[in-house]
Tab-separated table of C-alpha atoms in Angstrom:
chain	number	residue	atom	x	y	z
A	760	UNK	CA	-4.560	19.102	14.520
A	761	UNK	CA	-3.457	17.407	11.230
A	762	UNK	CA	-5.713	14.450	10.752
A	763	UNK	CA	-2.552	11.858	10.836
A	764	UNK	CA	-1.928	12.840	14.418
A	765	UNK	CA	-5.885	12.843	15.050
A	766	UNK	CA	-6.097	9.416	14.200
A	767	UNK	CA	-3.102	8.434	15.883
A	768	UNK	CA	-4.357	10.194	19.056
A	769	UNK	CA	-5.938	6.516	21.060
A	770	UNK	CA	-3.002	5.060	20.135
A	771	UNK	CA	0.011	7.484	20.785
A	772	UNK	CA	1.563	5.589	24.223
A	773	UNK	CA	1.473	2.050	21.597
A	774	UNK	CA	3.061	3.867	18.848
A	775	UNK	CA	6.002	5.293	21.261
A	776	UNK	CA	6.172	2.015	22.626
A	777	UNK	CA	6.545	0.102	19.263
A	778	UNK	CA	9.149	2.204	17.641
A	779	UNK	CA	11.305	1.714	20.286
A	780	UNK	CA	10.390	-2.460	19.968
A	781	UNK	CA	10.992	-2.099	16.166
A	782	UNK	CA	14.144	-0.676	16.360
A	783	UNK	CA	14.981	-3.565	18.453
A	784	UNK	CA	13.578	-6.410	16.561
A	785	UNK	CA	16.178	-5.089	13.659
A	786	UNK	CA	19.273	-5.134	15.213
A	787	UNK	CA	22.340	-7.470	14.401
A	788	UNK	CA	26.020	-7.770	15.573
A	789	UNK	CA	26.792	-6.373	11.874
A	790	UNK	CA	27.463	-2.559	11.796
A	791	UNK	CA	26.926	-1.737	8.347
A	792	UNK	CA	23.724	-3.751	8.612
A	793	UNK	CA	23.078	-1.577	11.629
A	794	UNK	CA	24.183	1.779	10.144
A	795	UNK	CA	21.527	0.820	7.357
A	796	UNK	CA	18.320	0.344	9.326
A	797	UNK	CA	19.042	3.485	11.679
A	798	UNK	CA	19.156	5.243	8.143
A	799	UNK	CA	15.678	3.423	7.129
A	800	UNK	CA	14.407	4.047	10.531
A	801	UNK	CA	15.105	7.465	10.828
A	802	UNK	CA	12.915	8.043	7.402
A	803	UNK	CA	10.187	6.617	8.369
A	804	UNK	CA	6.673	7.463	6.612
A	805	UNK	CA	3.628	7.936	8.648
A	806	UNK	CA	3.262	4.381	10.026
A	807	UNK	CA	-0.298	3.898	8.790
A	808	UNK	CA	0.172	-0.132	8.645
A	809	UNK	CA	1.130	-0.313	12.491
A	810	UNK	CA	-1.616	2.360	13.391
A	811	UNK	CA	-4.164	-0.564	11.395
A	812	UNK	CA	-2.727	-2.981	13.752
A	813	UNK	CA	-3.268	-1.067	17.120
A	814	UNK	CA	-6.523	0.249	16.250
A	815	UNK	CA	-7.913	-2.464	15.134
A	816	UNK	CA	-6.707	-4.887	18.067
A	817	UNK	CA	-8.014	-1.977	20.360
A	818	UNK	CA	-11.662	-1.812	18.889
A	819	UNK	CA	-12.078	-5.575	18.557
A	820	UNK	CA	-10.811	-6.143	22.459
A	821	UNK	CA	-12.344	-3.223	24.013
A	822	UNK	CA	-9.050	-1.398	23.862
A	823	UNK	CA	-6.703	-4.248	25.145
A	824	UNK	CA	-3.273	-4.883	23.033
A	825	UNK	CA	-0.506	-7.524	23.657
A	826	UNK	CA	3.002	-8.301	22.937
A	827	UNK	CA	1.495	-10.135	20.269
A	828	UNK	CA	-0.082	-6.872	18.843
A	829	UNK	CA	3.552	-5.588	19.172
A	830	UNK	CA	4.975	-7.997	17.312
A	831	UNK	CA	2.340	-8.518	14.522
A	832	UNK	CA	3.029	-4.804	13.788
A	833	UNK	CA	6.777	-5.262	14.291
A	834	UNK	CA	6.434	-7.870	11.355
A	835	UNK	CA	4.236	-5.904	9.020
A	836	UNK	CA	6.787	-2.974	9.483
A	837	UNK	CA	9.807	-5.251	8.684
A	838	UNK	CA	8.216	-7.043	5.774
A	839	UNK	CA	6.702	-4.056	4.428
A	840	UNK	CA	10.006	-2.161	4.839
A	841	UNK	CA	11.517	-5.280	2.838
A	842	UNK	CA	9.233	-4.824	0.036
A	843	UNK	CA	10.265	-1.590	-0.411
A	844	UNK	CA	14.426	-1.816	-0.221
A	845	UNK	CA	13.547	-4.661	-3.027
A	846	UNK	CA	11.357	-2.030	-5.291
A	847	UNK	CA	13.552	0.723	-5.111
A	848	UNK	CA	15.937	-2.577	-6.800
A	849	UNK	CA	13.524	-3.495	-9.025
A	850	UNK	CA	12.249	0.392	-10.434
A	851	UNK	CA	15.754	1.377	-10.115
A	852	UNK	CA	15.015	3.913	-8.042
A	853	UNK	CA	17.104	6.495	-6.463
A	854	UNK	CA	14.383	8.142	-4.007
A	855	UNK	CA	12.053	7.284	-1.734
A	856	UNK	CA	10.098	9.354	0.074
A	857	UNK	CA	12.372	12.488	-0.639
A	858	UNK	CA	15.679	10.879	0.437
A	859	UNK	CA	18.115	8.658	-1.380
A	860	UNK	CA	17.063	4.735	-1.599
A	861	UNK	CA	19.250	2.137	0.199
A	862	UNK	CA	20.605	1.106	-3.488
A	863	UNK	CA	21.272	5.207	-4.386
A	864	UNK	CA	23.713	4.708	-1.187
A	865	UNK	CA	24.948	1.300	-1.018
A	866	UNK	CA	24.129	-0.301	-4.276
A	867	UNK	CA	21.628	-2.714	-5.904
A	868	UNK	CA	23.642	-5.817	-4.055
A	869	UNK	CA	23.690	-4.769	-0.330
A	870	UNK	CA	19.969	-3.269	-0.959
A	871	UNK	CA	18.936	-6.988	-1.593
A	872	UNK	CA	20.383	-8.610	1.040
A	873	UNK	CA	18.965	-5.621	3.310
A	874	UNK	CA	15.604	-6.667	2.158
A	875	UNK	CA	16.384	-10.424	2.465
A	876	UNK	CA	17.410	-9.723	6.396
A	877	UNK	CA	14.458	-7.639	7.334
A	878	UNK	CA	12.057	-10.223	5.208
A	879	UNK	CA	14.127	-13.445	7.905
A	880	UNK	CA	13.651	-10.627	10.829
A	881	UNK	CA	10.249	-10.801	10.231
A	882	UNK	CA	9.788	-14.479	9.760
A	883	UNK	CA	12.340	-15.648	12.770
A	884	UNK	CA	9.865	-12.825	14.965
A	885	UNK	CA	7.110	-14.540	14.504
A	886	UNK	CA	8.747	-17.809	14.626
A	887	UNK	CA	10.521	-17.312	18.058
A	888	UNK	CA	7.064	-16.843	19.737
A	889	UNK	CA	5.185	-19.247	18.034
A	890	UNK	CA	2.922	-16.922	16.665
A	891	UNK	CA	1.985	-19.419	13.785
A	892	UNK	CA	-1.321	-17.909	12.559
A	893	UNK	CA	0.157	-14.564	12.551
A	894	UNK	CA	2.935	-15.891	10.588
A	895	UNK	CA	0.667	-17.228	8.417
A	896	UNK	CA	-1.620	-13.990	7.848
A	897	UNK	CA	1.986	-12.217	6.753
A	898	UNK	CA	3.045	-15.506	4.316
A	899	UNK	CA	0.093	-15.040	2.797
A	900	UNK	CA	0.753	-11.379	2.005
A	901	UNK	CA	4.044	-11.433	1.002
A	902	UNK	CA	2.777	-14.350	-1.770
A	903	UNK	CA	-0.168	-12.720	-3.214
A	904	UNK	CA	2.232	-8.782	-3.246
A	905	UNK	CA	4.839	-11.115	-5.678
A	906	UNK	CA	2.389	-12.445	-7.588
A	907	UNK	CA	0.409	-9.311	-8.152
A	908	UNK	CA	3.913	-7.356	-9.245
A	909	UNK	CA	3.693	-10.502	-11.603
A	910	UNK	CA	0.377	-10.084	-13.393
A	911	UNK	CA	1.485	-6.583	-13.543
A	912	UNK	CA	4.162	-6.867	-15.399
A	913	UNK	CA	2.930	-9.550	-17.798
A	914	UNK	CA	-0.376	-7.857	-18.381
A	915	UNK	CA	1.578	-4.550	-19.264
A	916	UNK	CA	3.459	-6.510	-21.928
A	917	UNK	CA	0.476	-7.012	-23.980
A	918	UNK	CA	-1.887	-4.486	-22.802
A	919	UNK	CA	-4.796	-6.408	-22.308
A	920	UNK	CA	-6.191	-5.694	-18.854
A	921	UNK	CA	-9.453	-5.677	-18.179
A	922	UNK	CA	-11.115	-4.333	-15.211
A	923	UNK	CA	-11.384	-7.167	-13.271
A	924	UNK	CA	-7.484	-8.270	-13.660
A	925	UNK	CA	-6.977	-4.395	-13.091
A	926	UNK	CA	-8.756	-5.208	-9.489
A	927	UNK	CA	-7.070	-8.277	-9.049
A	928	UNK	CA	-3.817	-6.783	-9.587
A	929	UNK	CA	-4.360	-3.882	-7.113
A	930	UNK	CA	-5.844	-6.781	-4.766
A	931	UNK	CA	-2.262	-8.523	-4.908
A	932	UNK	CA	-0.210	-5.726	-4.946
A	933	UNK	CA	-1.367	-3.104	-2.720
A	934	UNK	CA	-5.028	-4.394	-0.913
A	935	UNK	CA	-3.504	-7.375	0.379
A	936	UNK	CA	-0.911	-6.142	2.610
A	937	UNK	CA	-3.294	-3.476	4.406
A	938	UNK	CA	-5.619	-6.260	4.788
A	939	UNK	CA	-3.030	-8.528	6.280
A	940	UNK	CA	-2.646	-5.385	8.920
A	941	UNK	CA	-6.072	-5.471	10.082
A	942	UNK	CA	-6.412	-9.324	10.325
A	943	UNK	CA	-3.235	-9.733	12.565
A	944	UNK	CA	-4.549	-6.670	14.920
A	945	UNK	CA	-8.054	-8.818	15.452
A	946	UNK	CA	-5.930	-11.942	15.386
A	947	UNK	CA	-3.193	-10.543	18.174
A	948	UNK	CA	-6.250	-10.267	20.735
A	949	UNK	CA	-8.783	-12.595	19.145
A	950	UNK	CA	-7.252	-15.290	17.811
A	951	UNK	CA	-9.362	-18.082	15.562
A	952	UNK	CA	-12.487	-15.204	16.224
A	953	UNK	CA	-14.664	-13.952	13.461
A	954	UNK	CA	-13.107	-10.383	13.988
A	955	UNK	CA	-10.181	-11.792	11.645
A	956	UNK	CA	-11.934	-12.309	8.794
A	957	UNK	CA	-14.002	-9.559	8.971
A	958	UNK	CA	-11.351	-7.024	9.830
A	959	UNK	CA	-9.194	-8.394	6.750
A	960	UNK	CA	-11.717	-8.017	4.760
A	961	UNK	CA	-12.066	-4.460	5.887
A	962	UNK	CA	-8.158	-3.423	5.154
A	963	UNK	CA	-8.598	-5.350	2.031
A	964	UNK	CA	-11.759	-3.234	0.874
A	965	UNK	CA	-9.191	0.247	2.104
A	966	UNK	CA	-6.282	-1.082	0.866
A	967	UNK	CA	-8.260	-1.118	-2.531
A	968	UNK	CA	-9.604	2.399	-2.444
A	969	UNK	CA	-6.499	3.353	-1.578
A	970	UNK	CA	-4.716	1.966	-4.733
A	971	UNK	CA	-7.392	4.166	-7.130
A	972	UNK	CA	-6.816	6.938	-5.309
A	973	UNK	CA	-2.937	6.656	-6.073
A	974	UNK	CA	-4.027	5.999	-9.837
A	975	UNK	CA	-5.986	9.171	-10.413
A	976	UNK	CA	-2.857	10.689	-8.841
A	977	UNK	CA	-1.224	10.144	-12.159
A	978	UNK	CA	-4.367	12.790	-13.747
A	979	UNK	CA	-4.202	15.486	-11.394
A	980	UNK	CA	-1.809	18.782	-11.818
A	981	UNK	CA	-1.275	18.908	-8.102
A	982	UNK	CA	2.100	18.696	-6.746
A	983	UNK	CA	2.008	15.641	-5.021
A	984	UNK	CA	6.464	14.610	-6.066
A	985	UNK	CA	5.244	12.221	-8.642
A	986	UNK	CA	4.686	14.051	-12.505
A	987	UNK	CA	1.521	13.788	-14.365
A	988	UNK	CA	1.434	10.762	-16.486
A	989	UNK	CA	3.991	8.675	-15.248
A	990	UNK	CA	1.535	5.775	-15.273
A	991	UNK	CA	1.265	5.775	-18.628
A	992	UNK	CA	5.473	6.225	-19.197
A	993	UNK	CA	5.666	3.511	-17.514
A	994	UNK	CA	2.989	1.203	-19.310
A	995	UNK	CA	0.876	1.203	-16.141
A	996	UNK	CA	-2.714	0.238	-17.129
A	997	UNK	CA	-4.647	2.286	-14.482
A	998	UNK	CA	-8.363	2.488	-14.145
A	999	UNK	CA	-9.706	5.719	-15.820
A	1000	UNK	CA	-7.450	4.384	-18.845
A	1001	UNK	CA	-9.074	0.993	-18.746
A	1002	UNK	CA	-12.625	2.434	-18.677
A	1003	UNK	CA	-12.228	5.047	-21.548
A	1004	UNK	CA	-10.134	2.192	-23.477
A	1005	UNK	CA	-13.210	-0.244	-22.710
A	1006	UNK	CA	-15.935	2.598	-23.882
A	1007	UNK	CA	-13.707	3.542	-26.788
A	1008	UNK	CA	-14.444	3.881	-30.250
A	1009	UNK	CA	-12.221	1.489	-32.113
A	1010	UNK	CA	-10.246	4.280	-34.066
A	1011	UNK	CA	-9.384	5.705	-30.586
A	1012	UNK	CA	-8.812	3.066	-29.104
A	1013	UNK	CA	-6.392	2.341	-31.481
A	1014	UNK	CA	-4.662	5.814	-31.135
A	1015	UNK	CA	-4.501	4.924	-27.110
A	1016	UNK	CA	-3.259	1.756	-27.198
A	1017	UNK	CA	-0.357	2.672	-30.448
A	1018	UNK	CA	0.152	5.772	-28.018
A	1019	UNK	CA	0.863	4.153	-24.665
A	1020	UNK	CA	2.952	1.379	-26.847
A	1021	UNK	CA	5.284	3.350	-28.755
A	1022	UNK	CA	4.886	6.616	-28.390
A	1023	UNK	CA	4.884	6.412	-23.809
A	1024	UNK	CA	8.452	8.462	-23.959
A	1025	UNK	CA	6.869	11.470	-25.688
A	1026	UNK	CA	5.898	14.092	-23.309
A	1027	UNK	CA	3.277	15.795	-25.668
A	1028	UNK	CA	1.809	12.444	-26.748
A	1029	UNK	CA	1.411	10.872	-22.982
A	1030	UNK	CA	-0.274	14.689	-22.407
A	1031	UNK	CA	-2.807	14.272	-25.050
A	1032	UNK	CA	-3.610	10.767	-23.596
A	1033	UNK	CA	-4.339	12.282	-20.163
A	1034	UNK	CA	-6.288	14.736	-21.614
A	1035	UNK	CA	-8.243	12.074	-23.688
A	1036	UNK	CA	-9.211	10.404	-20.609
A	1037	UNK	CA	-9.978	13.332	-18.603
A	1038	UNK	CA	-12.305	14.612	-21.311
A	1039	UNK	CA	-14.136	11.114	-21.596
A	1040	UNK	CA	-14.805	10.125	-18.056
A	1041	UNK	CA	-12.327	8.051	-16.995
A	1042	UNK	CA	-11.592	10.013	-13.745
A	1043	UNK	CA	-15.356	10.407	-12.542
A	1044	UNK	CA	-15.773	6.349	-13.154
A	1045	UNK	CA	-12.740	5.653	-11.048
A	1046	UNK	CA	-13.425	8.115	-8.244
A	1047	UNK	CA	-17.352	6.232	-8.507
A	1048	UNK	CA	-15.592	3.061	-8.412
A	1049	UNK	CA	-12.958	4.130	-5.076
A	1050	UNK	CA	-16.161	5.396	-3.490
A	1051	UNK	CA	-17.768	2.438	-3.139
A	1052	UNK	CA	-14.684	0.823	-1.876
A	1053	UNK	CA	-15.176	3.366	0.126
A	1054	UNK	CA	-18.626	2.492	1.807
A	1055	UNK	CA	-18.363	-0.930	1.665
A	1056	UNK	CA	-15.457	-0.748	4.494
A	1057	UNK	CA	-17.634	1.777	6.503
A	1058	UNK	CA	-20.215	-0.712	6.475
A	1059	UNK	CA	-17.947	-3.688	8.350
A	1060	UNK	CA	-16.860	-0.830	10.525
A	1061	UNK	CA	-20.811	0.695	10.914
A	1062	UNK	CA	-21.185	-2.764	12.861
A	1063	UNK	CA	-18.624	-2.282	15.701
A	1064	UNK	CA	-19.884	-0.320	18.980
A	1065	UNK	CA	-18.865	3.198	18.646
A	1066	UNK	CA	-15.454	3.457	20.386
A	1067	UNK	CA	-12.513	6.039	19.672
A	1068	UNK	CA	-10.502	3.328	17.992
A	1069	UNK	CA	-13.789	2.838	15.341
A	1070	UNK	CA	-13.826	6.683	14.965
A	1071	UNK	CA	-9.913	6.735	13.920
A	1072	UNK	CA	-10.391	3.426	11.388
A	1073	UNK	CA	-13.377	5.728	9.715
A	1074	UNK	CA	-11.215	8.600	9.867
A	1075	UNK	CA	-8.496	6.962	8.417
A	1076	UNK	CA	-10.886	5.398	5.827
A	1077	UNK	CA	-11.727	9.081	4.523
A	1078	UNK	CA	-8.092	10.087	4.904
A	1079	UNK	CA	-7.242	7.736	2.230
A	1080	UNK	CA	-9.015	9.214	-0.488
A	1081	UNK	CA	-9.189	12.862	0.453
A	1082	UNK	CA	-5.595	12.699	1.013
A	1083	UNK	CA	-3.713	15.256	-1.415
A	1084	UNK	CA	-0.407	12.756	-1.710
């Protein structure tokens, strides 16, 4: 059994039922905006930031879910799937995950407004059922994901990122909204408990694990659909780069910093960079540094009872940086 559908095993009836809910909570009297979210629906990935949501819920409540725990991940999905419609926009994108992008198809204009209507889906869910604190959780997210895109892109300008803005950046951009997944599944069953915290601090902790893990992507010469040193095309100021940039001698730092400047569109130069860090440890610090991630969220896990809902969170945990893609 692939260990996707392992994890999703305690959770398979809530997963049937919430596609079916999700497909719901997107539809509208408009038919192209219809004939749009079948498409998006129909190319689904693998769902992790629902399966956070029913796990969770279930191991915090002794395997009880609600129609709250249906919508929170009804919201997550629809915001998330937002995001995404407005980055394909923003990179310019034509592909996402192997198929053509809403703006390959339809354009940059109806791409944004798609993302605009699944973002007021989301909101006007929550809002409907006064589900304040889960709108709140999902606000929150949404905020810190713009704001980390942000520092991003303003850091990458100058090239001046130091670890801890590196961390705070992944935080923003990529921990938040997996934490924001675990808090509403505590908070759909346990609302105002201590689970919430704890269990967004948990998806936080994953969420930034799983960020590194995408970074040393960008090293390896597996075929994983995204080239080796794109990162660095695109200005992206990862964490092996940061550490070998940090530990540097000031000659090659120099050479790195000229390189990823001016000299990012040249295939042989962005090669010899990736090669630079390789050779001066840039990959074993990060994989050190996703580890402890890494332990640190089995730790808030360790101190749940043993249930089959905390063995898939610590499954999914490992799956996140053994994963090949």
């Amino acid at each position: 059994m692939k260990v996707v559908e392992q994890i999703k095993q305690p959770i398979d009836f809530e997963m049937d039922l919430f596609e079916q809910k999700f497909l719901l909570s997107m539809s509208s009297k408009v038919a192209l905006l219809n004939r749009i979210t079948t498409y998006i629906v129909n190319r689904k990935g693998k769902q992790m930031r629902p399966m956070f949501v029913f796990l969770v819920a279930k191991m915090v409540s002794n395997g009880e879910v609600s129609e709250r725990t249906y919508r929170g991940a009804s919201v997550i999905e629809l915001i998330h799937t937002a995001t995404l419609v407005h980055d394909d926009v923003v990179d310019d994108s034509n592909r996402r995950r192997g198929f053509f992008s809403v703006n390959a198809l339809w354009k940059n204009k109806i791409a944004v407004l798609i993302g605009d209507y699944l973002l007021s889906k989301g909101l006007l869910l929550s809002i409907d059922n006064n589900d304040f604190d889960l709108l709140k959780i999902i606000s929150i997210a949404v905020r810190e994901m713009s704001e980390g895109e942000l520092l991003q892109i303003e850091k990458a300008r100058k090239l001046d990122i130091t670890e801890t803005v590196y961390y705070e950046i992944i935080r923003q951009k990529t921990a938040t909204l997996i934490a924001a997944c675990c808090s509403l599944g505590a908070a759909s069953v346990k609302p105002e408990s201590t689970h919430v915290e704890a269990m967004r601090k948990f998806g936080e902790l994953i969420g930034m694990a799983f960020q590194i893990k995408d970074d040393l992507f960008d090293y390896s010469d597996d075929q994983i659909g995204k080239p080796t040193g794109i990162d660095i095309k695109e200005q992206k100021m990862t964490l092996p780069l940061i550490y070998v940039l940090n530990q540097a001698e000031k000659k090659d730092r120099n050479w790195l910093i000229n390189s990823i400047k001016n000299h990012n569109k040249d295939t042989k130069r962005v090669k010899e960079v990736v090669a630079f860090v390789k050779d001066h440890g840039g990959l074993e610090y990060a994989i050190s540094k996703m580890k402890e991630f890494q332990e640190q969220a089995l730790q808030i896990l360790n101190t749940y009872p043993e249930s089959e809902y905390r063995n898939s969170l610590e499954l999914m945990v490992n799956y996140v940086i053994d994963r090949k893609k």
